[in-house]
Amino acid sequence: MTVRRLALATSLAILAVSVSAWAGENPTGKWVANVATAQGSMKLTFDLKAEGNKLMGTLSNDFIPATPISEGMIHDNDVSFKVAVDAGPGGKMMLNYKGMIKGDEMSLTRTFEGTAPEGAAPEMKLKAMREK
């Protein structure tokens, strides 16, 4: 009986380590990126929360209030989500973000859904750091 309990305990410990290693990085928290624009440096704040493989949260900066993300997903260390921002008289503009989390750093690539607005880079790479 003792050997069985030891074998069961060892098996459960190995399973727990395997599951935690498979789960990847947890994106929950506040992330800040400073990006260079034609108007100067701009601070982007991502406030994220993971529930299973679903990613929720908001994106904000000095010009837009907290705007909900949509279609947020996390798989291992990979994240992806979309943000619809008000583009003024032109209506909404959809921003797509994809990237990877490694520790307290999140590397993202932002693209536009459809054509990029005049003067905007069609793709932008940025690094966000987790606030502690």
mmCIF file with all atom_site columns, C-alpha atoms in Angstrom:
data_model
loop_
_atom_site.group_PDB
_atom_site.id
_atom_site.type_symbol
_atom_site.label_atom_id
_atom_site.label_alt_id
_atom_site.label_comp_id
_atom_site.label_asym_id
_atom_site.label_entity_id
_atom_site.label_seq_id
_atom_site.pdbx_PDB_ins_code
_atom_site.Cartn_x
_atom_site.Cartn_y
_atom_site.Cartn_z
_atom_site.occupancy
_atom_site.B_iso_or_equiv
_atom_site.pdbx_formal_charge
_atom_site.auth_seq_id
_atom_site.auth_comp_id
_atom_site.auth_asym_id
_atom_site.auth_atom_id
_atom_site.pdbx_PDB_model_num
ATOM 1   C CA . MET A 1 1   ? 0.000   0.000  0.000   1.00 0.00 ? 1   MET A CA 1
ATOM 2   C CA . THR A 1 2   ? 2.813   2.463  0.786   1.00 0.00 ? 2   THR A CA 1
ATOM 3   C CA . VAL A 1 3   ? 4.461   1.789  -2.576  1.00 0.00 ? 3   VAL A CA 1
ATOM 4   C CA . ARG A 1 4   ? 1.161   2.532  -4.356  1.00 0.00 ? 4   ARG A CA 1
ATOM 5   C CA . ARG A 1 5   ? 0.721   5.807  -2.496  1.00 0.00 ? 5   ARG A CA 1
ATOM 6   C CA . LEU A 1 6   ? 4.309   6.802  -3.277  1.00 0.00 ? 6   LEU A CA 1
ATOM 7   C CA . ALA A 1 7   ? 3.820   5.931  -6.957  1.00 0.00 ? 7   ALA A CA 1
ATOM 8   C CA . LEU A 1 8   ? 0.552   7.898  -7.062  1.00 0.00 ? 8   LEU A CA 1
ATOM 9   C CA . ALA A 1 9   ? 2.095   10.920 -5.340  1.00 0.00 ? 9   ALA A CA 1
ATOM 10  C CA . THR A 1 10  ? 5.072   10.845 -7.734  1.00 0.00 ? 10  THR A CA 1
ATOM 11  C CA . SER A 1 11  ? 2.764   10.580 -10.760 1.00 0.00 ? 11  SER A CA 1
ATOM 12  C CA . LEU A 1 12  ? 0.658   13.515 -9.560  1.00 0.00 ? 12  LEU A CA 1
ATOM 13  C CA . ALA A 1 13  ? 3.750   15.636 -8.935  1.00 0.00 ? 13  ALA A CA 1
ATOM 14  C CA . ILE A 1 14  ? 5.077   14.924 -12.450 1.00 0.00 ? 14  ILE A CA 1
ATOM 15  C CA . LEU A 1 15  ? 1.668   15.729 -13.942 1.00 0.00 ? 15  LEU A CA 1
ATOM 16  C CA . ALA A 1 16  ? 1.468   19.021 -12.026 1.00 0.00 ? 16  ALA A CA 1
ATOM 17  C CA . VAL A 1 17  ? 4.922   20.093 -13.261 1.00 0.00 ? 17  VAL A CA 1
ATOM 18  C CA . SER A 1 18  ? 4.050   19.085 -16.839 1.00 0.00 ? 18  SER A CA 1
ATOM 19  C CA . VAL A 1 19  ? 0.773   21.037 -16.822 1.00 0.00 ? 19  VAL A CA 1
ATOM 20  C CA . SER A 1 20  ? 2.353   24.182 -15.374 1.00 0.00 ? 20  SER A CA 1
ATOM 21  C CA . ALA A 1 21  ? 5.188   24.050 -17.938 1.00 0.00 ? 21  ALA A CA 1
ATOM 22  C CA . TRP A 1 22  ? 2.674   23.559 -20.779 1.00 0.00 ? 22  TRP A CA 1
ATOM 23  C CA . ALA A 1 23  ? 0.494   26.463 -19.665 1.00 0.00 ? 23  ALA A CA 1
ATOM 24  C CA . GLY A 1 24  ? 2.961   29.133 -20.838 1.00 0.00 ? 24  GLY A CA 1
ATOM 25  C CA . GLU A 1 25  ? 3.202   32.716 -19.624 1.00 0.00 ? 25  GLU A CA 1
ATOM 26  C CA . ASN A 1 26  ? 0.300   34.427 -17.865 1.00 0.00 ? 26  ASN A CA 1
ATOM 27  C CA . PRO A 1 27  ? -0.505  37.762 -19.574 1.00 0.00 ? 27  PRO A CA 1
ATOM 28  C CA . THR A 1 28  ? -2.743  39.013 -16.743 1.00 0.00 ? 28  THR A CA 1
ATOM 29  C CA . GLY A 1 29  ? -1.647  42.465 -15.625 1.00 0.00 ? 29  GLY A CA 1
ATOM 30  C CA . LYS A 1 30  ? -0.832  45.948 -16.874 1.00 0.00 ? 30  LYS A CA 1
ATOM 31  C CA . TRP A 1 31  ? 1.634   46.265 -19.762 1.00 0.00 ? 31  TRP A CA 1
ATOM 32  C CA . VAL A 1 32  ? 3.166   49.528 -21.009 1.00 0.00 ? 32  VAL A CA 1
ATOM 33  C CA . ALA A 1 33  ? 4.815   50.248 -24.353 1.00 0.00 ? 33  ALA A CA 1
ATOM 34  C CA . ASN A 1 34  ? 6.324   53.514 -25.556 1.00 0.00 ? 34  ASN A CA 1
ATOM 35  C CA . VAL A 1 35  ? 6.100   53.876 -29.323 1.00 0.00 ? 35  VAL A CA 1
ATOM 36  C CA . ALA A 1 36  ? 7.609   56.483 -31.617 1.00 0.00 ? 36  ALA A CA 1
ATOM 37  C CA . THR A 1 37  ? 5.102   58.353 -33.779 1.00 0.00 ? 37  THR A CA 1
ATOM 38  C CA . ALA A 1 38  ? 5.344   61.337 -36.131 1.00 0.00 ? 38  ALA A CA 1
ATOM 39  C CA . GLN A 1 39  ? 3.988   63.422 -33.233 1.00 0.00 ? 39  GLN A CA 1
ATOM 40  C CA . GLY A 1 40  ? 6.557   62.067 -30.751 1.00 0.00 ? 40  GLY A CA 1
ATOM 41  C CA . SER A 1 41  ? 6.617   59.266 -28.206 1.00 0.00 ? 41  SER A CA 1
ATOM 42  C CA . MET A 1 42  ? 3.257   57.784 -27.204 1.00 0.00 ? 42  MET A CA 1
ATOM 43  C CA . LYS A 1 43  ? 2.552   55.533 -24.236 1.00 0.00 ? 43  LYS A CA 1
ATOM 44  C CA . LEU A 1 44  ? 0.216   52.570 -24.832 1.00 0.00 ? 44  LEU A CA 1
ATOM 45  C CA . THR A 1 45  ? -1.245  50.740 -21.852 1.00 0.00 ? 45  THR A CA 1
ATOM 46  C CA . PHE A 1 46  ? -2.606  47.210 -22.191 1.00 0.00 ? 46  PHE A CA 1
ATOM 47  C CA . ASP A 1 47  ? -4.608  46.014 -19.184 1.00 0.00 ? 47  ASP A CA 1
ATOM 48  C CA . LEU A 1 48  ? -5.024  42.274 -19.762 1.00 0.00 ? 48  LEU A CA 1
ATOM 49  C CA . LYS A 1 49  ? -6.707  39.344 -18.055 1.00 0.00 ? 49  LYS A CA 1
ATOM 50  C CA . ALA A 1 50  ? -6.524  35.688 -19.093 1.00 0.00 ? 50  ALA A CA 1
ATOM 51  C CA . GLU A 1 51  ? -9.228  33.132 -18.395 1.00 0.00 ? 51  GLU A CA 1
ATOM 52  C CA . GLY A 1 52  ? -8.138  29.801 -19.821 1.00 0.00 ? 52  GLY A CA 1
ATOM 53  C CA . ASN A 1 53  ? -7.139  30.482 -23.417 1.00 0.00 ? 53  ASN A CA 1
ATOM 54  C CA . LYS A 1 54  ? -9.318  33.624 -23.657 1.00 0.00 ? 54  LYS A CA 1
ATOM 55  C CA . LEU A 1 55  ? -7.729  37.044 -23.329 1.00 0.00 ? 55  LEU A CA 1
ATOM 56  C CA . MET A 1 56  ? -9.747  40.084 -22.248 1.00 0.00 ? 56  MET A CA 1
ATOM 57  C CA . GLY A 1 57  ? -8.859  43.629 -21.335 1.00 0.00 ? 57  GLY A CA 1
ATOM 58  C CA . THR A 1 58  ? -8.379  47.134 -22.662 1.00 0.00 ? 58  THR A CA 1
ATOM 59  C CA . LEU A 1 59  ? -5.966  49.327 -24.591 1.00 0.00 ? 59  LEU A CA 1
ATOM 60  C CA . SER A 1 60  ? -5.575  53.010 -23.749 1.00 0.00 ? 60  SER A CA 1
ATOM 61  C CA . ASN A 1 61  ? -3.255  55.941 -24.393 1.00 0.00 ? 61  ASN A CA 1
ATOM 62  C CA . ASP A 1 62  ? -3.273  59.717 -23.923 1.00 0.00 ? 62  ASP A CA 1
ATOM 63  C CA . PHE A 1 63  ? -5.748  60.153 -26.791 1.00 0.00 ? 63  PHE A CA 1
ATOM 64  C CA . ILE A 1 64  ? -8.162  57.244 -26.400 1.00 0.00 ? 64  ILE A CA 1
ATOM 65  C CA . PRO A 1 65  ? -9.877  56.055 -23.222 1.00 0.00 ? 65  PRO A CA 1
ATOM 66  C CA . ALA A 1 66  ? -9.756  52.406 -22.166 1.00 0.00 ? 66  ALA A CA 1
ATOM 67  C CA . THR A 1 67  ? -11.035 50.553 -25.229 1.00 0.00 ? 67  THR A CA 1
ATOM 68  C CA . PRO A 1 68  ? -12.005 46.877 -24.936 1.00 0.00 ? 68  PRO A CA 1
ATOM 69  C CA . ILE A 1 69  ? -10.048 44.273 -26.833 1.00 0.00 ? 69  ILE A CA 1
ATOM 70  C CA . SER A 1 70  ? -11.917 41.586 -28.768 1.00 0.00 ? 70  SER A CA 1
ATOM 71  C CA . GLU A 1 71  ? -11.160 38.118 -30.085 1.00 0.00 ? 71  GLU A CA 1
ATOM 72  C CA . GLY A 1 72  ? -8.367  37.793 -27.531 1.00 0.00 ? 72  GLY A CA 1
ATOM 73  C CA . MET A 1 73  ? -6.605  34.447 -27.427 1.00 0.00 ? 73  MET A CA 1
ATOM 74  C CA . ILE A 1 74  ? -3.598  33.008 -25.619 1.00 0.00 ? 74  ILE A CA 1
ATOM 75  C CA . HIS A 1 75  ? -1.870  29.766 -26.512 1.00 0.00 ? 75  HIS A CA 1
ATOM 76  C CA . ASP A 1 76  ? 1.303   28.877 -24.624 1.00 0.00 ? 76  ASP A CA 1
ATOM 77  C CA . ASN A 1 77  ? 3.290   32.146 -24.892 1.00 0.00 ? 77  ASN A CA 1
ATOM 78  C CA . ASP A 1 78  ? 1.489   33.485 -27.986 1.00 0.00 ? 78  ASP A CA 1
ATOM 79  C CA . VAL A 1 79  ? -1.166  36.196 -27.715 1.00 0.00 ? 79  VAL A CA 1
ATOM 80  C CA . SER A 1 80  ? -3.494  37.783 -30.243 1.00 0.00 ? 80  SER A CA 1
ATOM 81  C CA . PHE A 1 81  ? -6.320  40.297 -30.000 1.00 0.00 ? 81  PHE A CA 1
ATOM 82  C CA . LYS A 1 82  ? -8.099  43.102 -31.844 1.00 0.00 ? 82  LYS A CA 1
ATOM 83  C CA . VAL A 1 83  ? -9.006  46.643 -30.842 1.00 0.00 ? 83  VAL A CA 1
ATOM 84  C CA . ALA A 1 84  ? -11.633 48.776 -32.610 1.00 0.00 ? 84  ALA A CA 1
ATOM 85  C CA . VAL A 1 85  ? -10.776 52.475 -32.209 1.00 0.00 ? 85  VAL A CA 1
ATOM 86  C CA . ASP A 1 86  ? -12.826 55.486 -33.221 1.00 0.00 ? 86  ASP A CA 1
ATOM 87  C CA . ALA A 1 87  ? -11.333 56.970 -36.390 1.00 0.00 ? 87  ALA A CA 1
ATOM 88  C CA . GLY A 1 88  ? -13.507 60.098 -36.357 1.00 0.00 ? 88  GLY A CA 1
ATOM 89  C CA . PRO A 1 89  ? -15.785 60.737 -39.333 1.00 0.00 ? 89  PRO A CA 1
ATOM 90  C CA . GLY A 1 90  ? -14.323 57.658 -41.067 1.00 0.00 ? 90  GLY A CA 1
ATOM 91  C CA . GLY A 1 91  ? -15.875 55.365 -38.469 1.00 0.00 ? 91  GLY A CA 1
ATOM 92  C CA . LYS A 1 92  ? -14.100 52.579 -36.584 1.00 0.00 ? 92  LYS A CA 1
ATOM 93  C CA . MET A 1 93  ? -10.641 51.291 -37.387 1.00 0.00 ? 93  MET A CA 1
ATOM 94  C CA . MET A 1 94  ? -9.635  47.734 -36.409 1.00 0.00 ? 94  MET A CA 1
ATOM 95  C CA . LEU A 1 95  ? -6.127  47.150 -35.053 1.00 0.00 ? 95  LEU A CA 1
ATOM 96  C CA . ASN A 1 96  ? -4.800  43.581 -34.938 1.00 0.00 ? 96  ASN A CA 1
ATOM 97  C CA . TYR A 1 97  ? -2.139  42.630 -32.389 1.00 0.00 ? 97  TYR A CA 1
ATOM 98  C CA . LYS A 1 98  ? -0.142  39.389 -32.371 1.00 0.00 ? 98  LYS A CA 1
ATOM 99  C CA . GLY A 1 99  ? 2.875   38.555 -30.309 1.00 0.00 ? 99  GLY A CA 1
ATOM 100 C CA . MET A 1 100 ? 4.679   36.568 -27.678 1.00 0.00 ? 100 MET A CA 1
ATOM 101 C CA . ILE A 1 101 ? 5.208   36.893 -23.947 1.00 0.00 ? 101 ILE A CA 1
ATOM 102 C CA . LYS A 1 102 ? 8.530   36.058 -22.342 1.00 0.00 ? 102 LYS A CA 1
ATOM 103 C CA . GLY A 1 103 ? 8.629   36.792 -18.634 1.00 0.00 ? 103 GLY A CA 1
ATOM 104 C CA . ASP A 1 104 ? 7.762   40.462 -18.106 1.00 0.00 ? 104 ASP A CA 1
ATOM 105 C CA . GLU A 1 105 ? 8.205   41.418 -21.783 1.00 0.00 ? 105 GLU A CA 1
ATOM 106 C CA . MET A 1 106 ? 5.546   41.178 -24.477 1.00 0.00 ? 106 MET A CA 1
ATOM 107 C CA . SER A 1 107 ? 6.658   41.599 -28.105 1.00 0.00 ? 107 SER A CA 1
ATOM 108 C CA . LEU A 1 108 ? 3.770   42.615 -30.348 1.00 0.00 ? 108 LEU A CA 1
ATOM 109 C CA . THR A 1 109 ? 3.165   43.393 -34.004 1.00 0.00 ? 109 THR A CA 1
ATOM 110 C CA . ARG A 1 110 ? 0.278   45.737 -34.785 1.00 0.00 ? 110 ARG A CA 1
ATOM 111 C CA . THR A 1 111 ? -1.374  45.682 -38.204 1.00 0.00 ? 111 THR A CA 1
ATOM 112 C CA . PHE A 1 112 ? -4.470  47.369 -39.595 1.00 0.00 ? 112 PHE A CA 1
ATOM 113 C CA . GLU A 1 113 ? -7.455  45.386 -40.752 1.00 0.00 ? 113 GLU A CA 1
ATOM 114 C CA . GLY A 1 114 ? -7.899  46.697 -44.277 1.00 0.00 ? 114 GLY A CA 1
ATOM 115 C CA . THR A 1 115 ? -5.899  49.673 -45.541 1.00 0.00 ? 115 THR A CA 1
ATOM 116 C CA . ALA A 1 116 ? -3.739  51.638 -43.134 1.00 0.00 ? 116 ALA A CA 1
ATOM 117 C CA . PRO A 1 117 ? -4.719  55.310 -42.683 1.00 0.00 ? 117 PRO A CA 1
ATOM 118 C CA . GLU A 1 118 ? -2.669  57.863 -44.583 1.00 0.00 ? 118 GLU A CA 1
ATOM 119 C CA . GLY A 1 119 ? 0.656   58.455 -42.867 1.00 0.00 ? 119 GLY A CA 1
ATOM 120 C CA . ALA A 1 120 ? 0.433   55.363 -40.657 1.00 0.00 ? 120 ALA A CA 1
ATOM 121 C CA . ALA A 1 121 ? 2.838   52.452 -40.998 1.00 0.00 ? 121 ALA A CA 1
ATOM 122 C CA . PRO A 1 122 ? 0.909   49.352 -42.119 1.00 0.00 ? 122 PRO A CA 1
ATOM 123 C CA . GLU A 1 123 ? 2.823   47.325 -39.508 1.00 0.00 ? 123 GLU A CA 1
ATOM 124 C CA . MET A 1 124 ? 4.435   48.349 -36.241 1.00 0.00 ? 124 MET A CA 1
ATOM 125 C CA . LYS A 1 125 ? 6.533   46.251 -33.865 1.00 0.00 ? 125 LYS A CA 1
ATOM 126 C CA . LEU A 1 126 ? 6.507   47.170 -30.192 1.00 0.00 ? 126 LEU A CA 1
ATOM 127 C CA . LYS A 1 127 ? 7.656   45.855 -26.844 1.00 0.00 ? 127 LYS A CA 1
ATOM 128 C CA . ALA A 1 128 ? 5.515   46.206 -23.763 1.00 0.00 ? 128 ALA A CA 1
ATOM 129 C CA . MET A 1 129 ? 6.827   45.689 -20.244 1.00 0.00 ? 129 MET A CA 1
ATOM 130 C CA . ARG A 1 130 ? 4.705   44.366 -17.384 1.00 0.00 ? 130 ARG A CA 1
ATOM 131 C CA . GLU A 1 131 ? 4.178   46.954 -14.659 1.00 0.00 ? 131 GLU A CA 1
ATOM 132 C CA . LYS A 1 132 ? 4.988   45.664 -11.206 1.00 0.00 ? 132 LYS A CA 1
#
